[in-house]
Amino acid sequence: QVSLVESGGGLVQAGASLSLSCAVSGRTFTTYAVAWFRQAPGKDREFVAAVNWRSGNLRYADSVAGRFTVSRDNAKNVVNLEMTSLKSEDTAVYYCAASNVAYKSGLSSLPERYGYWGQGTQVTVSS
């Protein structure tokens, strides 16, 4: 069992930066990947970024590449999401998710491939 707790959400203006953290606990040695997803009202859950817990390989959605940076700190069992140049369309509830399955295709962008989820943290970007 793996538990995830997000923190760091808030209200910012467009163009600002914001950092989110995901504390990973439990059977962390079984973790293969940790990802960030987001869900805006009335929309499907959307992949944002992912990191291979062991190798550090990264994957980003096109919509955030170049603006967001995901990183892991294995010693502290934390995955961070640094968000810069925020836009109003980045407004959503941001979720941290973990998978203990190593897919041949690498880091997955599919929510159904992540078995553990945090409770989410709200990010609101005002224009």
mmCIF file of C-alpha atoms in Angstrom:
data_model
loop_
_atom_site.group_PDB
_atom_site.id
_atom_site.type_symbol
_atom_site.label_atom_id
_atom_site.label_comp_id
_atom_site.label_asym_id
_atom_site.label_seq_id
_atom_site.Cartn_x
_atom_site.Cartn_y
_atom_site.Cartn_z
ATOM 1 C CA GLN A 1 0.000 0.000 0.000
ATOM 2 C CA VAL A 2 1.253 3.465 -0.930
ATOM 3 C CA SER A 3 -0.196 6.712 0.427
ATOM 4 C CA LEU A 4 0.104 10.094 -1.245
ATOM 5 C CA VAL A 5 -0.547 13.544 0.166
ATOM 6 C CA GLU A 6 -0.392 16.686 -1.973
ATOM 7 C CA SER A 7 0.329 20.173 -0.708
ATOM 8 C CA GLY A 8 1.129 23.621 -2.050
ATOM 9 C CA GLY A 9 -1.942 24.599 -4.035
ATOM 10 C CA GLY A 10 -3.370 28.095 -3.982
ATOM 11 C CA LEU A 11 -4.549 31.161 -5.864
ATOM 12 C CA VAL A 12 -2.069 32.997 -8.083
ATOM 13 C CA GLN A 13 -2.163 35.452 -10.940
ATOM 14 C CA ALA A 14 -1.409 34.526 -14.513
ATOM 15 C CA GLY A 15 2.318 34.472 -15.162
ATOM 16 C CA ALA A 16 3.185 33.556 -11.588
ATOM 17 C CA SER A 17 4.857 30.423 -10.293
ATOM 18 C CA LEU A 18 3.687 27.818 -7.814
ATOM 19 C CA SER A 19 5.160 24.650 -6.371
ATOM 20 C CA LEU A 20 3.298 21.490 -5.431
ATOM 21 C CA SER A 21 4.625 18.641 -3.342
ATOM 22 C CA CYS A 22 3.549 15.026 -3.046
ATOM 23 C CA ALA A 23 4.613 13.114 0.041
ATOM 24 C CA VAL A 24 4.846 9.392 -0.683
ATOM 25 C CA SER A 25 4.633 6.933 2.202
ATOM 26 C CA GLY A 26 4.038 3.255 2.819
ATOM 27 C CA ARG A 27 5.597 0.605 0.598
ATOM 28 C CA THR A 28 7.599 3.128 -1.399
ATOM 29 C CA PHE A 29 10.106 0.466 -2.456
ATOM 30 C CA THR A 30 7.402 -0.988 -4.703
ATOM 31 C CA THR A 31 6.827 2.331 -6.469
ATOM 32 C CA TYR A 32 7.728 2.472 -10.157
ATOM 33 C CA ALA A 33 6.353 5.843 -11.183
ATOM 34 C CA VAL A 34 4.765 8.917 -9.657
ATOM 35 C CA ALA A 35 2.693 11.226 -11.796
ATOM 36 C CA TRP A 36 0.748 14.441 -11.591
ATOM 37 C CA PHE A 37 -2.693 14.718 -13.112
ATOM 38 C CA ARG A 38 -5.183 17.568 -13.052
ATOM 39 C CA GLN A 39 -8.904 17.887 -13.452
ATOM 40 C CA ALA A 40 -10.784 21.055 -14.242
ATOM 41 C CA PRO A 41 -14.543 21.337 -13.645
ATOM 42 C CA GLY A 42 -16.475 19.467 -16.289
ATOM 43 C CA LYS A 43 -13.361 17.971 -17.869
ATOM 44 C CA ASP A 44 -11.651 14.593 -17.784
ATOM 45 C CA ARG A 45 -8.624 13.990 -15.652
ATOM 46 C CA GLU A 46 -5.565 15.099 -17.628
ATOM 47 C CA PHE A 47 -1.975 13.888 -17.447
ATOM 48 C CA VAL A 48 0.545 16.571 -16.497
ATOM 49 C CA ALA A 49 3.911 14.944 -15.788
ATOM 50 C CA ALA A 50 5.497 11.778 -14.466
ATOM 51 C CA VAL A 51 8.804 10.633 -13.020
ATOM 52 C CA ASN A 52 10.297 7.158 -12.798
ATOM 53 C CA TRP A 53 10.827 6.704 -9.067
ATOM 54 C CA ARG A 54 13.962 4.634 -9.617
ATOM 55 C CA SER A 55 15.702 6.003 -12.725
ATOM 56 C CA GLY A 56 14.469 9.583 -12.642
ATOM 57 C CA ASN A 57 13.229 9.481 -16.241
ATOM 58 C CA LEU A 58 10.649 12.162 -16.935
ATOM 59 C CA ARG A 59 7.613 12.664 -19.132
ATOM 60 C CA TYR A 60 5.526 15.808 -19.676
ATOM 61 C CA ALA A 61 2.269 16.670 -21.348
ATOM 62 C CA ASP A 62 2.751 18.977 -24.323
ATOM 63 C CA SER A 63 0.598 21.600 -22.639
ATOM 64 C CA VAL A 64 3.064 22.042 -19.760
ATOM 65 C CA ALA A 65 6.432 21.138 -21.312
ATOM 66 C CA GLY A 66 8.873 23.971 -20.815
ATOM 67 C CA ARG A 67 6.795 25.531 -18.031
ATOM 68 C CA PHE A 68 6.486 22.742 -15.462
ATOM 69 C CA THR A 69 9.271 20.690 -13.907
ATOM 70 C CA VAL A 70 8.745 17.444 -12.015
ATOM 71 C CA SER A 71 11.419 16.091 -9.701
ATOM 72 C CA ARG A 72 11.797 13.458 -7.018
ATOM 73 C CA ASP A 73 13.691 13.318 -3.764
ATOM 74 C CA ASN A 74 13.986 9.654 -2.891
ATOM 75 C CA ALA A 75 15.627 10.389 0.450
ATOM 76 C CA LYS A 76 12.606 12.426 1.540
ATOM 77 C CA ASN A 77 10.048 10.388 -0.448
ATOM 78 C CA VAL A 78 8.736 13.539 -2.079
ATOM 79 C CA VAL A 79 7.834 14.384 -5.670
ATOM 80 C CA ASN A 80 7.668 18.059 -6.544
ATOM 81 C CA LEU A 81 5.973 19.899 -9.385
ATOM 82 C CA GLU A 82 7.384 23.337 -10.098
ATOM 83 C CA MET A 83 4.963 25.364 -12.197
ATOM 84 C CA THR A 84 5.975 28.595 -13.922
ATOM 85 C CA SER A 85 4.314 30.985 -16.363
ATOM 86 C CA LEU A 86 0.944 29.816 -15.123
ATOM 87 C CA LYS A 87 -2.093 30.375 -17.310
ATOM 88 C CA SER A 88 -5.784 30.487 -16.502
ATOM 89 C CA GLU A 89 -6.179 27.157 -18.280
ATOM 90 C CA ASP A 90 -3.890 25.578 -15.671
ATOM 91 C CA THR A 91 -6.669 26.038 -13.116
ATOM 92 C CA ALA A 92 -7.644 22.607 -11.810
ATOM 93 C CA VAL A 93 -7.435 20.205 -8.927
ATOM 94 C CA TYR A 94 -3.990 18.640 -9.110
ATOM 95 C CA TYR A 95 -3.588 15.002 -8.082
ATOM 96 C CA CYS A 96 -0.527 12.970 -7.323
ATOM 97 C CA ALA A 97 -0.655 9.313 -8.357
ATOM 98 C CA ALA A 98 1.647 6.324 -8.050
ATOM 99 C CA SER A 99 2.081 3.070 -9.915
ATOM 100 C CA ASN A 100 3.981 -0.044 -8.919
ATOM 101 C CA VAL A 101 3.801 -1.522 -12.424
ATOM 102 C CA ALA A 102 6.625 -1.105 -14.901
ATOM 103 C CA TYR A 103 5.017 -0.917 -18.333
ATOM 104 C CA LYS A 104 7.075 -1.747 -21.405
ATOM 105 C CA SER A 105 5.953 1.525 -22.943
ATOM 106 C CA GLY A 106 7.546 3.441 -20.096
ATOM 107 C CA LEU A 107 5.898 6.188 -18.077
ATOM 108 C CA SER A 108 2.186 6.145 -18.699
ATOM 109 C CA SER A 109 -0.135 9.115 -19.169
ATOM 110 C CA LEU A 110 -3.246 7.005 -18.518
ATOM 111 C CA PRO A 111 -4.959 7.526 -15.152
ATOM 112 C CA GLU A 112 -6.118 3.912 -15.038
ATOM 113 C CA ARG A 113 -2.494 2.754 -14.891
ATOM 114 C CA TYR A 114 -1.967 4.419 -11.541
ATOM 115 C CA GLY A 115 -3.368 2.528 -8.590
ATOM 116 C CA TYR A 116 -2.720 5.003 -5.795
ATOM 117 C CA TRP A 117 -4.014 8.557 -5.603
ATOM 118 C CA GLY A 118 -3.810 11.526 -3.304
ATOM 119 C CA GLN A 119 -6.760 13.668 -2.307
ATOM 120 C CA GLY A 120 -5.833 16.539 -4.633
ATOM 121 C CA THR A 121 -4.944 20.187 -4.168
ATOM 122 C CA GLN A 122 -6.625 23.152 -5.829
ATOM 123 C CA VAL A 123 -4.655 25.453 -8.114
ATOM 124 C CA THR A 124 -6.451 28.562 -9.305
ATOM 125 C CA VAL A 125 -4.859 30.965 -11.772
ATOM 126 C CA SER A 126 -6.595 34.301 -12.178
ATOM 127 C CA SER A 127 -6.257 36.182 -15.458
#
